[in-house]
Amino acid sequence: MSLHDDAVLVLKGYAPEVAHGDQAELRQAYLDHLARHDDGLWKACGAGHLTASALVIDPERGKVLLTLHRKLRMWLQMGGHCEPQDVGLEAAALREATEESGITGLTLLPGGPVRLDRHPIPAPCNWHLDVQYAALAPAGAAERISEESLELRWFGYEDVPGVADASVVHLLEATRSRL
């Protein structure tokens, strides 16, 4: 199965709850995008492309690991572009979370994506259609900064709204509702 086919199946299986606002509309927009663009998962797609991310969370300590993104200079979850070797969106999200956090042994929260988020990005990317997962950190996880980050830091749930944008806050809320 191709990454494109996997993305369509993942999105068709994503059933957002009514309480999550625009999620049903975004789901349909992502599916429409993939139907129109065979290259809709790749950075070269000028109309935008799907990305995969994961919020690294330690529920036992009530903390999340955020990265101070080198280019955007914002505290964000781990994530990024799909790569040709990714067998699916879950694999892309887990790869990105592992690479950017330096933590081995991450596992994705069962049940598929936690949330969708569409946001503008400077050209040439234009739009990221982000499929967001949550990754559970193993006990005693030790992070290691990557070249994509200026800093990594664990934040208490209550501290996230003070440092991150609304998208990360919504992702944390959606993740906590599934724990």
GROMACS .gro file of N, CA and C in nm, residues 53-57 64-66 76-78 97 132-136 168 171-173 175:
model
   66
   53SER      N    1   0.269   1.467   1.286
   53SER     CA    2   0.334   1.511   1.408
   53SER      C    3   0.284   1.429   1.526
   54ALA      N    4   0.356   1.443   1.637
   54ALA     CA    5   0.317   1.372   1.759
   54ALA      C    6   0.355   1.456   1.880
   55LEU      N    7   0.260   1.470   1.969
   55LEU     CA    8   0.284   1.534   2.097
   55LEU      C    9   0.343   1.429   2.191
   56VAL      N   10   0.467   1.449   2.234
   56VAL     CA   11   0.532   1.356   2.326
   56VAL      C   12   0.482   1.388   2.467
   57ILE      N   13   0.425   1.288   2.531
   57ILE     CA   14   0.358   1.310   2.659
   57ILE      C   15   0.403   1.206   2.761
   64VAL      N   16   0.444   1.738   2.899
   64VAL     CA   17   0.464   1.719   2.756
   64VAL      C   18   0.598   1.777   2.717
   65LEU      N   19   0.661   1.716   2.618
   65LEU     CA   20   0.790   1.763   2.568
   65LEU      C   21   0.764   1.845   2.442
   66LEU      N   22   0.807   1.970   2.444
   66LEU     CA   23   0.793   2.057   2.327
   66LEU      C   24   0.930   2.096   2.276
   76LEU      N   25   0.652   2.389   1.982
   76LEU     CA   26   0.563   2.301   1.907
   76LEU      C   27   0.582   2.156   1.947
   77GLN      N   28   0.487   2.070   1.905
   77GLN     CA   29   0.505   1.927   1.915
   77GLN      C   30   0.606   1.884   1.808
   78MET      N   31   0.656   1.763   1.818
   78MET     CA   32   0.751   1.711   1.721
   78MET      C   33   0.674   1.677   1.593
   97ALA      N   34   0.883   1.215   1.579
   97ALA     CA   35   0.889   1.232   1.725
   97ALA      C   36   1.018   1.176   1.781
  132GLN      N   37  -0.216   1.483   1.345
  132GLN     CA   38  -0.150   1.489   1.476
  132GLN      C   39  -0.181   1.367   1.562
  133TYR      N   40  -0.076   1.307   1.613
  133TYR     CA   41  -0.084   1.191   1.701
  133TYR      C   42  -0.030   1.231   1.838
  134ALA      N   43  -0.037   1.139   1.932
  134ALA     CA   44   0.027   1.156   2.062
  134ALA      C   45   0.119   1.037   2.083
  135ALA      N   46   0.239   1.064   2.134
  135ALA     CA   47   0.337   0.959   2.161
  135ALA      C   48   0.364   0.954   2.310
  136LEU      N   49   0.353   0.836   2.365
  136LEU     CA   50   0.377   0.815   2.508
  136LEU      C   51   0.526   0.791   2.532
  168VAL      N   52  -0.131   2.375   1.966
  168VAL     CA   53  -0.068   2.282   2.060
  168VAL      C   54  -0.157   2.263   2.182
  171LEU      N   55  -0.429   2.030   2.084
  171LEU     CA   56  -0.375   1.895   2.072
  171LEU      C   57  -0.358   1.832   2.210
  172LEU      N   58  -0.308   1.908   2.306
  172LEU     CA   59  -0.293   1.856   2.442
  172LEU      C   60  -0.430   1.822   2.501
  173GLU      N   61  -0.528   1.909   2.484
  173GLU     CA   62  -0.663   1.882   2.535
  173GLU      C   63  -0.722   1.756   2.475
  175THR      N   64  -0.558   1.507   2.342
  175THR     CA   65  -0.479   1.393   2.389
  175THR      C   66  -0.523   1.352   2.529
   0.00000   0.00000   0.00000
